[in-house]
Short mmCIF file of C-alpha atoms (C1' of nucleotides) in Angstrom, two decimals:
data_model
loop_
_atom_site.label_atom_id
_atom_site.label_comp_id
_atom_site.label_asym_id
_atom_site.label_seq_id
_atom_site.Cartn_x
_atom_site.Cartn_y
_atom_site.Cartn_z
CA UNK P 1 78.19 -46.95 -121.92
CA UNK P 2 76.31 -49.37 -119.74
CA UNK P 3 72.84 -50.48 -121.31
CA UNK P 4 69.94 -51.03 -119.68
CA UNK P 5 68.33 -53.87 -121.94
CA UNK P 6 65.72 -55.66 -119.94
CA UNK P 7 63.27 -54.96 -117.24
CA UNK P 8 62.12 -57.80 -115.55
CA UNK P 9 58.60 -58.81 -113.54
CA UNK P 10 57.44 -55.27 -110.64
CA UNK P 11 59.17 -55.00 -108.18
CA UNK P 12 59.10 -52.12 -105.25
CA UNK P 13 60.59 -53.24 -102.44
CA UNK P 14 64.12 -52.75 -102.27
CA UNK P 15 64.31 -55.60 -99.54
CA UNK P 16 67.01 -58.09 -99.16
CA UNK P 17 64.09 -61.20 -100.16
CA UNK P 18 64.45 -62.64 -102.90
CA UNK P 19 61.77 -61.25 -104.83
CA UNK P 20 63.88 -60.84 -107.60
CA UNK P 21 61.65 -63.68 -109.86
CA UNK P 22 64.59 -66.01 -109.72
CA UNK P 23 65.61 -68.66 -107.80
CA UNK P 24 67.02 -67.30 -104.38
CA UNK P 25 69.86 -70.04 -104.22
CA UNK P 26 71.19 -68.28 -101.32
CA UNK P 27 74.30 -70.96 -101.27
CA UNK P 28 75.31 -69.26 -105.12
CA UNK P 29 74.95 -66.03 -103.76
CA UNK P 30 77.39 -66.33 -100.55
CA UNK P 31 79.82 -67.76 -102.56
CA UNK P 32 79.31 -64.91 -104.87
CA UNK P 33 79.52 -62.62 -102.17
CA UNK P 34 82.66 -64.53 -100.57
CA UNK P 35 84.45 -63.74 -103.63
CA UNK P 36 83.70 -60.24 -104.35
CA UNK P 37 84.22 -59.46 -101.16
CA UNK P 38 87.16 -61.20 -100.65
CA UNK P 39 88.40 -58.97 -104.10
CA UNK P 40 87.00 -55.58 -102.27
CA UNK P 41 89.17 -56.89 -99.13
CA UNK P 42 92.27 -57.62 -101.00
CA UNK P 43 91.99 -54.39 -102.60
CA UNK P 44 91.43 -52.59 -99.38
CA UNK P 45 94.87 -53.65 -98.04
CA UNK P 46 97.43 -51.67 -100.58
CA UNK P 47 97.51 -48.69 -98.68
CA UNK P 48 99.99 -47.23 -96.32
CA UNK P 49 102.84 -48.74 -98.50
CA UNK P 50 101.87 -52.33 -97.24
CA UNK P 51 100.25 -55.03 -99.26
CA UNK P 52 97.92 -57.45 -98.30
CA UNK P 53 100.18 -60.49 -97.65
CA UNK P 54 102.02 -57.86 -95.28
CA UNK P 55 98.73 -56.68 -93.82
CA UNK P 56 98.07 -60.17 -92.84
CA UNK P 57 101.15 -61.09 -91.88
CA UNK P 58 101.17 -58.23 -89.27
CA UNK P 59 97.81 -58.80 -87.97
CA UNK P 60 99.09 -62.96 -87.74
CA UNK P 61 101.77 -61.57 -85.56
CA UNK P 62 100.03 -59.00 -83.89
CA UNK P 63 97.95 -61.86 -82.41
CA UNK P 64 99.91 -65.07 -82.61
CA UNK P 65 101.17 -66.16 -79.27
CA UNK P 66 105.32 -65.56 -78.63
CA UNK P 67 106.13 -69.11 -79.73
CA UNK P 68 103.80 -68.55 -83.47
CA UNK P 69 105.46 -65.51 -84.37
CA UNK P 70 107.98 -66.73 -86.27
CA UNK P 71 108.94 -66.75 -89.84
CA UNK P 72 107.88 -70.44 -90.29
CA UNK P 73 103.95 -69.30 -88.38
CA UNK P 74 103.37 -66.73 -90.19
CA UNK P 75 104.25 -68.90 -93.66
CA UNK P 76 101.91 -72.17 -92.47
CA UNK P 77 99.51 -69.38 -91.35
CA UNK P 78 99.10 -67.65 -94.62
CA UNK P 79 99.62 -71.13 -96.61
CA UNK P 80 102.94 -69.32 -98.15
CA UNK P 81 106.12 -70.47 -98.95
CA UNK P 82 108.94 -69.96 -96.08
CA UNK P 83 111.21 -67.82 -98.88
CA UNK P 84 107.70 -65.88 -99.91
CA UNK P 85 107.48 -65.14 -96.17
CA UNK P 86 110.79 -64.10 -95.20
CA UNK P 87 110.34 -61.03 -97.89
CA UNK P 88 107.27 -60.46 -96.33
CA UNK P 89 109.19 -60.48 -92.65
CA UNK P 90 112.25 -58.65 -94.41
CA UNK P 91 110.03 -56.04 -95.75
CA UNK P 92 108.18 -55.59 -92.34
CA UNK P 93 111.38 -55.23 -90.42
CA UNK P 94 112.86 -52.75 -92.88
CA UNK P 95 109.78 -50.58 -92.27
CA UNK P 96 110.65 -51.00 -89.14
CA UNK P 97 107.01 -52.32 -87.89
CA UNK P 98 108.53 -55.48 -86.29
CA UNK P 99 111.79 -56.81 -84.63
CA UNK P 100 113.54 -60.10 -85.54
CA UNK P 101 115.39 -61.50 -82.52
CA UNK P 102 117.02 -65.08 -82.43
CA UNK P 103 115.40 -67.64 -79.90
CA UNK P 104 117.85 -68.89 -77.89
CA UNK P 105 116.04 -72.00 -77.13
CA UNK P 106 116.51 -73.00 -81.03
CA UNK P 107 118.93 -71.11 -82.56
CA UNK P 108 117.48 -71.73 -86.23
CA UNK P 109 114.24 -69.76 -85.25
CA UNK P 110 114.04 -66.20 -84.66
CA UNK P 111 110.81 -64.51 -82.78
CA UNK P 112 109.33 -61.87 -84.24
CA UNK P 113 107.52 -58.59 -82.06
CA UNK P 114 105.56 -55.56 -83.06
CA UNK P 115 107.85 -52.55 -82.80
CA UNK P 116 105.70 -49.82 -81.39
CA UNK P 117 105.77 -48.20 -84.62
CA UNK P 118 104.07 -52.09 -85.80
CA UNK P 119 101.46 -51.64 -83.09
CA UNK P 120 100.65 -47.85 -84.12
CA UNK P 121 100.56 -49.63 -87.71
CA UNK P 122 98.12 -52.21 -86.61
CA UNK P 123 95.90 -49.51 -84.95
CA UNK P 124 95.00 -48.03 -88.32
CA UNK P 125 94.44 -51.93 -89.78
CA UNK P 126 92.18 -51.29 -93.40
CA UNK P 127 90.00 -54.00 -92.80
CA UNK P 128 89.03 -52.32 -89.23
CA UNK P 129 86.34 -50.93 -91.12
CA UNK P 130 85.06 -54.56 -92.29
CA UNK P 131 85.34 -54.32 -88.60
CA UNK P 132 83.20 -51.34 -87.95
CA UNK P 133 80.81 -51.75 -90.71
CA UNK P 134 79.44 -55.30 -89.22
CA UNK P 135 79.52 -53.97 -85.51
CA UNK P 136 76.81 -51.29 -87.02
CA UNK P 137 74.53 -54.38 -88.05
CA UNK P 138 72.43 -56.06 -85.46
CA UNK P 139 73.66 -58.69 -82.95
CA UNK P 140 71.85 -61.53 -84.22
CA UNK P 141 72.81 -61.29 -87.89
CA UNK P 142 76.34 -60.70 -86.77
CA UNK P 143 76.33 -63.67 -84.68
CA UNK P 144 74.94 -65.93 -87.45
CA UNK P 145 77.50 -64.73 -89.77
CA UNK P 146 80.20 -65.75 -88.00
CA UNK P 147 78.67 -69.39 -87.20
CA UNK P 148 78.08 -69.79 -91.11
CA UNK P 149 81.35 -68.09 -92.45
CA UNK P 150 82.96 -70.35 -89.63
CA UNK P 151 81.49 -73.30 -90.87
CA UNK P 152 82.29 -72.40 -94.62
CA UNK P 153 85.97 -72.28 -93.57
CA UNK P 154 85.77 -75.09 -91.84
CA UNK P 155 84.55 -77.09 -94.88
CA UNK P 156 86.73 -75.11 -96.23
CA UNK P 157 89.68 -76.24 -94.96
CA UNK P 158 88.73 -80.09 -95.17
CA UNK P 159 88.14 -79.62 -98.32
CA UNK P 160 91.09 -78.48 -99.46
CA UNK P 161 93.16 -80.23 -97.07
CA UNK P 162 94.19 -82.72 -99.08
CA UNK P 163 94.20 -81.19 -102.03
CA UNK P 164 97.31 -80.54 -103.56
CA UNK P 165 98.06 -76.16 -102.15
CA UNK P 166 98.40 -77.02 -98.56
CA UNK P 167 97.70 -73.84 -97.58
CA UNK P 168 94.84 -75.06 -94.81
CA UNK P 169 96.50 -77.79 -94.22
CA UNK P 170 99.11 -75.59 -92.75
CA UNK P 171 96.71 -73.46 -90.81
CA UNK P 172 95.08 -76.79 -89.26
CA UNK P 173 98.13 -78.22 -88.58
CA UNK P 174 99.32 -75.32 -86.85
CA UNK P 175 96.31 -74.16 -84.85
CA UNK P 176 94.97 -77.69 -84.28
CA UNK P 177 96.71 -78.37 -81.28
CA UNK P 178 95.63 -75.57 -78.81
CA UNK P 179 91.56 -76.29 -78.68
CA UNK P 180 92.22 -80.09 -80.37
CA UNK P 181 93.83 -81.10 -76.92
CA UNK P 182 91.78 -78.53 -74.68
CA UNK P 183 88.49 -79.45 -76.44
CA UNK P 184 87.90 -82.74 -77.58
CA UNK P 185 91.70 -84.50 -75.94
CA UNK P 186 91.12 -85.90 -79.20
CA UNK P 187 93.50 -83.63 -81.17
CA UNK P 188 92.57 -84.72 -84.75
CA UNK P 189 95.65 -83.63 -86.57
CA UNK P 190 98.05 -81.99 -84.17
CA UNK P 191 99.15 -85.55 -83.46
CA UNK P 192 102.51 -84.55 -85.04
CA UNK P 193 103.68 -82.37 -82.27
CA UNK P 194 101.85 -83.16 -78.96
CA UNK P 195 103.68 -80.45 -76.86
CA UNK P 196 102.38 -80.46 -73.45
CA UNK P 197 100.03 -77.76 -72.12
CA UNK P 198 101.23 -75.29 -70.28
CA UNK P 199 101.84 -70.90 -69.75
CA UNK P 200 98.51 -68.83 -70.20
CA UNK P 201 96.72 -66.86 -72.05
CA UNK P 202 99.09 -65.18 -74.58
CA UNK P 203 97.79 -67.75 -77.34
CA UNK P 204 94.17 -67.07 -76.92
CA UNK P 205 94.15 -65.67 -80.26
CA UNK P 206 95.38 -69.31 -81.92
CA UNK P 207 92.16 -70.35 -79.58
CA UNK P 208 89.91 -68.60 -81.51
CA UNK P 209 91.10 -69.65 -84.66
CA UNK P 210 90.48 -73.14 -83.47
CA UNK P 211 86.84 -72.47 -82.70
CA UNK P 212 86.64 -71.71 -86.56
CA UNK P 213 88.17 -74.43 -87.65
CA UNK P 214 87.07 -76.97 -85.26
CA UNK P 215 83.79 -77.36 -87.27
CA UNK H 1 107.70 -76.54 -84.04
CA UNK H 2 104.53 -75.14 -82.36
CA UNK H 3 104.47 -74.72 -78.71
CA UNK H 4 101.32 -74.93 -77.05
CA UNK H 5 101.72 -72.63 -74.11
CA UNK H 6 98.60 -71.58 -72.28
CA UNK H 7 95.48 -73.18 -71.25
CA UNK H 8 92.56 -70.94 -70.55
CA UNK H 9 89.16 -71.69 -68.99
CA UNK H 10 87.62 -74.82 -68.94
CA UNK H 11 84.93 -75.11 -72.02
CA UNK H 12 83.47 -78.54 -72.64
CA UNK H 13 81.34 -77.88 -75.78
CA UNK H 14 82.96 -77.43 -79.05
CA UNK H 15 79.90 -75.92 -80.58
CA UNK H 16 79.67 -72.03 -82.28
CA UNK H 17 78.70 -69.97 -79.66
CA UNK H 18 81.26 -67.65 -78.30
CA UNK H 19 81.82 -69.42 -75.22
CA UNK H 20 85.40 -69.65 -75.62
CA UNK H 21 85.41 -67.11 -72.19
CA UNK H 22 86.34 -63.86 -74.18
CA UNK H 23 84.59 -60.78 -75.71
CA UNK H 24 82.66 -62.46 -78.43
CA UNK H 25 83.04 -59.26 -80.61
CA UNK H 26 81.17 -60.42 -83.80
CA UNK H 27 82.37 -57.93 -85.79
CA UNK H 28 86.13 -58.57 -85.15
CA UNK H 29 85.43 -62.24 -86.35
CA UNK H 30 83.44 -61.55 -89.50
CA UNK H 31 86.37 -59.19 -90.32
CA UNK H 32 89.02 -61.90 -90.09
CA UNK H 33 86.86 -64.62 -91.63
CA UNK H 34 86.23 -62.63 -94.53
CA UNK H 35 90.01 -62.00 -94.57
CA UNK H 36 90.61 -65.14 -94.36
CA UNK H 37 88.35 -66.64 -96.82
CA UNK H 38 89.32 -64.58 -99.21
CA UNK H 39 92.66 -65.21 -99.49
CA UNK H 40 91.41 -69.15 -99.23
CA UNK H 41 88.77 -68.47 -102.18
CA UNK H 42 91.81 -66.50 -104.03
CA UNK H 43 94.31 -69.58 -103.92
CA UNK H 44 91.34 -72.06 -104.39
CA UNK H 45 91.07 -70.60 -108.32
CA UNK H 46 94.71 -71.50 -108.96
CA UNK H 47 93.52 -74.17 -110.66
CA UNK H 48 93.12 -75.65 -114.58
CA UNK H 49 95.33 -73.13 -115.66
CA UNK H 50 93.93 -69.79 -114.94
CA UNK H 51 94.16 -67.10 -112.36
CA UNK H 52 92.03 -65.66 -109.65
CA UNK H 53 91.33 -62.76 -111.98
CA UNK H 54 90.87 -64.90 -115.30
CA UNK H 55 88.54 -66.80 -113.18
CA UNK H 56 86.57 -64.14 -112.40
CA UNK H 57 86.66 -62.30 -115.38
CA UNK H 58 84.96 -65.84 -117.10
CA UNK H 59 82.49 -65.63 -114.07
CA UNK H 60 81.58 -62.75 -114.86
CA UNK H 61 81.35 -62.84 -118.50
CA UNK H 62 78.93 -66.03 -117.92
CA UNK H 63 76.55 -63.81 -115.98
CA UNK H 64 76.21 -60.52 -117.69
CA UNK H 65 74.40 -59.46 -120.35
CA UNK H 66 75.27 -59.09 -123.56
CA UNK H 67 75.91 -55.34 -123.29
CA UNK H 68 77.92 -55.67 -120.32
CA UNK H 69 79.69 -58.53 -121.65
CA UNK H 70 82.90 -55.96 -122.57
CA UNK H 71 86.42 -55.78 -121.83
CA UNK H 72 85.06 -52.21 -120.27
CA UNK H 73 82.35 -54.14 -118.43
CA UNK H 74 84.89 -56.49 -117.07
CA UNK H 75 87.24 -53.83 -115.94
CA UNK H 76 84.70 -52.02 -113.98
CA UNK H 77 83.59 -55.42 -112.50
CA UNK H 78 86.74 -56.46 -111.20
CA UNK H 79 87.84 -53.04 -110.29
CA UNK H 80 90.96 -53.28 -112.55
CA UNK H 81 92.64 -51.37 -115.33
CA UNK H 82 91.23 -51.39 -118.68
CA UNK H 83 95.04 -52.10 -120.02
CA UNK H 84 95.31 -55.56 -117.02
CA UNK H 85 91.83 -56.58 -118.68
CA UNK H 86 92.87 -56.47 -121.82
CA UNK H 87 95.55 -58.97 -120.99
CA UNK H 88 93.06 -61.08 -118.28
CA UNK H 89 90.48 -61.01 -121.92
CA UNK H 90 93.65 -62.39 -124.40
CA UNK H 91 94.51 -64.57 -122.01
CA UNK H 92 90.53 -66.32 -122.00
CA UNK H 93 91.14 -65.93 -125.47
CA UNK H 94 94.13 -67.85 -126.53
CA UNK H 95 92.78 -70.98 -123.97
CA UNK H 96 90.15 -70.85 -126.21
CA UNK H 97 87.05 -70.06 -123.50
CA UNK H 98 86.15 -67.00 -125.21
CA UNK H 99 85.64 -65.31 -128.45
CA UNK H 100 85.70 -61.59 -128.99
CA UNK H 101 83.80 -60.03 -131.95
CA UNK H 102 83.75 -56.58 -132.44
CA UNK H 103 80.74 -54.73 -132.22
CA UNK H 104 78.95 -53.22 -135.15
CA UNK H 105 77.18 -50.47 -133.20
CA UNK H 106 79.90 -48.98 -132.08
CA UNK H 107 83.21 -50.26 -133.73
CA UNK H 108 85.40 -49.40 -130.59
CA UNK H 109 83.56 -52.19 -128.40
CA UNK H 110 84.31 -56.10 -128.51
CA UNK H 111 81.59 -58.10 -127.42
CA UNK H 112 82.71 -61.28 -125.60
CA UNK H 113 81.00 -64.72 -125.52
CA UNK H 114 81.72 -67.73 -123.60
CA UNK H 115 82.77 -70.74 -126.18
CA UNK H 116 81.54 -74.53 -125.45
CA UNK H 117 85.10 -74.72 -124.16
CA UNK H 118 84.27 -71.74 -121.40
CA UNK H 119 81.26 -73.57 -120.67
CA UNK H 120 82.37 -76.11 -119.79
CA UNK H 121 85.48 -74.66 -117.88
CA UNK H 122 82.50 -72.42 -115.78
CA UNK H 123 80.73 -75.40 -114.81
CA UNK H 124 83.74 -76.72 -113.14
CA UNK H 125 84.03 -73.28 -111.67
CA UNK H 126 86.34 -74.13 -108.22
CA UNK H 127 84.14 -71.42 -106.38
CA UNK H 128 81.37 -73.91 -106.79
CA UNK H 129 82.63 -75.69 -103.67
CA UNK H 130 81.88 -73.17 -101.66
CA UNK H 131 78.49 -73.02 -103.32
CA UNK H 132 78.34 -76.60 -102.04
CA UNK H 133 79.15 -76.79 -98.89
CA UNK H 134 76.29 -73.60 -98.16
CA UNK H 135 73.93 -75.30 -99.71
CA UNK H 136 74.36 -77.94 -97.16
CA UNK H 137 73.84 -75.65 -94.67
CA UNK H 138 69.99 -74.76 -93.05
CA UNK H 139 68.62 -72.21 -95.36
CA UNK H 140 67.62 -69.65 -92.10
CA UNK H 141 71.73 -69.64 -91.92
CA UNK H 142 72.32 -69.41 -95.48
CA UNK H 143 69.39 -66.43 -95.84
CA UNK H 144 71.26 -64.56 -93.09
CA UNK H 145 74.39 -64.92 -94.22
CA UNK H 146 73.22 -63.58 -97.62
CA UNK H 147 71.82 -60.65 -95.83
CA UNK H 148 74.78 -59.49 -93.83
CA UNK H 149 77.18 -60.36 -96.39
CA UNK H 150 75.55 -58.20 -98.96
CA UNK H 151 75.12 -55.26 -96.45
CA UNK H 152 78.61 -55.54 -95.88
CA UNK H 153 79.56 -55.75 -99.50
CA UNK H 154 77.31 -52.41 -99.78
CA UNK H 155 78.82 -51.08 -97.02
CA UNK H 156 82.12 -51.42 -98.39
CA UNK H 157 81.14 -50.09 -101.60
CA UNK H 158 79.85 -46.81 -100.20
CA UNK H 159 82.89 -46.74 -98.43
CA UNK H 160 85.65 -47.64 -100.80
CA UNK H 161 83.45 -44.97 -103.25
CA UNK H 162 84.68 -41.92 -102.39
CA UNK H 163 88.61 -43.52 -101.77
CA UNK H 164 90.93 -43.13 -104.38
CA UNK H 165 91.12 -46.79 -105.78
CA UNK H 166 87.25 -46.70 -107.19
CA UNK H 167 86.88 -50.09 -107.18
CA UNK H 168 83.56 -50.17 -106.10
CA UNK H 169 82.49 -46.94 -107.86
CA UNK H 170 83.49 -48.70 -111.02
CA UNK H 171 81.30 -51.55 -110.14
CA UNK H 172 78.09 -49.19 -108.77
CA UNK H 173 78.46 -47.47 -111.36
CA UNK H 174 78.08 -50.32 -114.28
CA UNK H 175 75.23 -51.83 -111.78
CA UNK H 176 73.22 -49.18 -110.07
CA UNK H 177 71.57 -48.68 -113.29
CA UNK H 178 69.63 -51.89 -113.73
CA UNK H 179 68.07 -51.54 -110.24
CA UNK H 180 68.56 -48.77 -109.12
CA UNK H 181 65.61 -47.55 -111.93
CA UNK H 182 63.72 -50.53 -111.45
CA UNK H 183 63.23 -50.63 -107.92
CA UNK H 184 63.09 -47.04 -106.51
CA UNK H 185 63.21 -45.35 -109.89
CA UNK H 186 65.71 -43.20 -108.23
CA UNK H 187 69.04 -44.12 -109.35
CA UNK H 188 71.13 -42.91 -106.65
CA UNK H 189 74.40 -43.02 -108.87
CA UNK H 190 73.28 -44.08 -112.55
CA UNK H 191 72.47 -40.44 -113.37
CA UNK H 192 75.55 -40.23 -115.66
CA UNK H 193 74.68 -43.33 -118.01
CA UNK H 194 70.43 -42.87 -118.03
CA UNK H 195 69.78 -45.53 -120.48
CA UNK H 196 66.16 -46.28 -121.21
CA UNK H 197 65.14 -49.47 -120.12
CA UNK H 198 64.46 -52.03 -123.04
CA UNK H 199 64.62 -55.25 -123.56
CA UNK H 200 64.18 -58.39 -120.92
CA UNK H 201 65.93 -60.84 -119.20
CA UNK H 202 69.34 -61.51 -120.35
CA UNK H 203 70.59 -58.90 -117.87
CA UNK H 204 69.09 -60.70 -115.00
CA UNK H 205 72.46 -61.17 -113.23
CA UNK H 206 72.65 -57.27 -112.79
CA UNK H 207 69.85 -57.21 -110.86
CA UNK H 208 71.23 -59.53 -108.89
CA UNK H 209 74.68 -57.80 -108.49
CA UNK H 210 72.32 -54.74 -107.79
CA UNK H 211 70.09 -56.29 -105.21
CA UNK H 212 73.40 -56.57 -103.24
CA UNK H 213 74.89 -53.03 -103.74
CA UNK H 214 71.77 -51.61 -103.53
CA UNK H 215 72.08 -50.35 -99.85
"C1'" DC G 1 84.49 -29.97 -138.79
"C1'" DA G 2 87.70 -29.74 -134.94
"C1'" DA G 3 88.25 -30.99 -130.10
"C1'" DA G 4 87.51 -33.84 -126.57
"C1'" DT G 5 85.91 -38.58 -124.86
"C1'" DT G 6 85.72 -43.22 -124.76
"C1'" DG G 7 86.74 -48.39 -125.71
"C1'" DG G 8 90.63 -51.16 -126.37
"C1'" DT G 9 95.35 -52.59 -127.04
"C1'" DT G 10 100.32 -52.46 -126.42
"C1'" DT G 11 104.51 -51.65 -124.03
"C1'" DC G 12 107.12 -51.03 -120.03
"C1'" DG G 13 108.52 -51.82 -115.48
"C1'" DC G 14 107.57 -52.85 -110.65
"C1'" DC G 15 106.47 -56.12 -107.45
"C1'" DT G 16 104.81 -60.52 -105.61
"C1'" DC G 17 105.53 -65.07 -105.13
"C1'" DG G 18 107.05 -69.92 -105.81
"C1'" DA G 19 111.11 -72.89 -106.74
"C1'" DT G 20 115.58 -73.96 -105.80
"C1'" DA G 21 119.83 -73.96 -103.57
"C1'" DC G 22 122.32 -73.07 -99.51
"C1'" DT G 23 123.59 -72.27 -94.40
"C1'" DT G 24 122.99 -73.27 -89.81
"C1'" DT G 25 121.13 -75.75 -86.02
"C1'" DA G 26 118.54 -79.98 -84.11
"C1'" DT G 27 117.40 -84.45 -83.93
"C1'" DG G 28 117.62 -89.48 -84.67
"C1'" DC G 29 119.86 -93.55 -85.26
"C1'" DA G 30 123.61 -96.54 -85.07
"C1'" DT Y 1 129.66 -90.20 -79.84
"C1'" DG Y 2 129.26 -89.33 -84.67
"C1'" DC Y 3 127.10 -89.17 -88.93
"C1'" DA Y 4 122.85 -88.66 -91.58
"C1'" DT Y 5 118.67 -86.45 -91.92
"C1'" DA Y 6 115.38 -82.96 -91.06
"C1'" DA Y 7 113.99 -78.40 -90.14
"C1'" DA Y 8 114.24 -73.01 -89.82
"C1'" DG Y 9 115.58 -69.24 -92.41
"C1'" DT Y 10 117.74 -66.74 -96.15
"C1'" DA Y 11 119.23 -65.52 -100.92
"C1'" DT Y 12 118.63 -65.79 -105.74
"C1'" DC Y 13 116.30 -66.49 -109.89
"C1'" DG Y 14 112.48 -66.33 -112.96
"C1'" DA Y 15 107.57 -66.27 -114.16
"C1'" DG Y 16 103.58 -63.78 -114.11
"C1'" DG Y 17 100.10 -60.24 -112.64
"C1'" DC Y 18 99.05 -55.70 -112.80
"C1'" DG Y 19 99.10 -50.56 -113.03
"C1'" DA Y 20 100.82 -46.52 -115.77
"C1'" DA Y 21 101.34 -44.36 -119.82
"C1'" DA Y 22 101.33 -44.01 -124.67
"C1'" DC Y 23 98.73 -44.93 -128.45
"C1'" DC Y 24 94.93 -45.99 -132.03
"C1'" DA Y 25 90.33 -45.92 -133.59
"C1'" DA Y 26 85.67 -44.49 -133.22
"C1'" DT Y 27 82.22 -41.57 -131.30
"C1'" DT Y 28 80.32 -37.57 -129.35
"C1'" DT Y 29 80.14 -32.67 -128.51
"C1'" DG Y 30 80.76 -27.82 -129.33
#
DNA sequence: CAAATTGGTTTCGCCTCGATACTTTATGCA
DNA sequence: TGCATAAAGTATCGAGGCGAAACCAATTTG
């Protein structure tokens, strides 16, 4: 059984303060809170026969534009290996939620779409309730979350960026490019592939992920 | 190679604010940042030999009390199986960070303590980074952020309670009790335990855990 | 005191994932 | 043009995490 053993200074509020009689150290607490939730999320994702690294990888390709979603995006976009991600991709396709067809500009790649029975998947997404939960909260916290948690993956992704798992490495290298060149024209790391500009909105999505990792 | 195919409206600063000329839909962003931190924090503690979960399991064990500080305790923490703990606990064991000795008020219970070694593997907890990097952020952020994250996490919990994989029952239900009598002396979900409360400060970090889960 | 519960461990097997090797197509360099 | 190299994807293998179930010991409950 649990034990209560201590009892600690009065308290009556049950506010979110810090009133606790310890140091607030909000900066332990996030990262607390980044990791248990991060656990809660995992955990939220093995559920209609799909497992997290599926989850994402259908949500990656649900809003990757046509030339991302491919075997090799989805792999630099969840910082997995290209074998680990074909599984993924093979067990995705033999669900039948997407649709492998070879690109005929490079025949090595093959584009990957959302079968409808992947889109009616997507619909029912697990961590739509993540979703729902913080669109309950008020606009201002909401909006400060995502500048800090954007920030934290930002730093995030420096950090680790040249540490030894590439995995947001990958992510920068691959999203770096779309706001890099529209933003700044200074494209910090996309360097590599310096495609030219052009088509519309279909990669808005890789956009956004730019605004997070921008800084 | 990544294509960069569309180009939408012209924005100038790179700064937070969803000016990126789409729905800003907070929610929607929290819910794929804290997807996608997670599975950054998760492959950030593949690191000096241990695991995500051995990781957290030592986390954990540095923060509870001594009662809580249980293979039992752990499992309910981490939302895993008693028999997975057991191996998470042998594992901590045979690196030498922790040292089990069995309990003489009741014989079926282990207590667990951190040696010097886990110590000093805690301290260079990889988490910590994150830890870091909010710290360097303004505290108004960091105090929001600690807010919404924690309503989510309760959210979740509440959520997640009633669904079949009780993760977060298991961890209400080894919290609620510290708070949950302390601050509104109403326990909404410690009724089954009812410890009296005795004792002091060691279990400190419950209150903590509570002050998140507590609504 | 017997029955049922609970804490913990062990065993088994599934599944995920990285590493490696291999195939096919592109690209670069002479 | 032709050969070497790189890159996209796949297949195979093996390690390891983790849940399920069986089990043991101790405690509680009737």
């Amino acid at each position: 059984m649990t034990v209560n053993d201590g009892q600690s200074s009065s308290e009556t509020a049950k506010n979110d303060d810090p009133m606790t009689g310890e140091t607030p150290d909000h900066a332990a607490r996030v990262a607390e809170l980044i990791d248990r939730l991060g656990r809660m999320t995992r955990e939220l994702q093995y559920v209609d026969g799909l497992n997290p690294a599926q989850w994402e990888a259908l949500r990656y390709l649900n809003r990757a534009n046509r030339y991302s979603r491919t075997p090799g995006g989805v792999a630099d976009f969840l910082g997995a290996t290209k074998g680990t991600i074909s599984q993924t991709v093979s067990a995705l396709e033999s669900k039948g939620l997407i649709a492998r067809t070879p690109s005929d500009r490079d025949k090595r790649v093959c584009l990957i779409d959302l079968t409808a029975e992947g889109e009616r998947m997507i619909a029912r997404d697990p961590v739509r309730c993540i979703e729902t939960i913080v669109g309950s909260m008020d606009d201002r916290t909401a909006a400060l979350m995502v500048d800090g948690l954007g920030r934290l993956m930002a730093s995030l992704q420096i950090e680790l960026g040249s540490k030894p798992f590439g995995v947001c490495v990958a992510c920068c290298r691959h999203l770096a490019p779309e706001t890099g060149c529209k933003k700044s024209e200074a494209l910090p790391k996309c360097g590599m592939t310096g495609e030219p500009l052009k088509g519309d909105a279909p990669q808005r999505i890789c956009v956004n992920y730019l605004g997070d990792a921008a800084e």
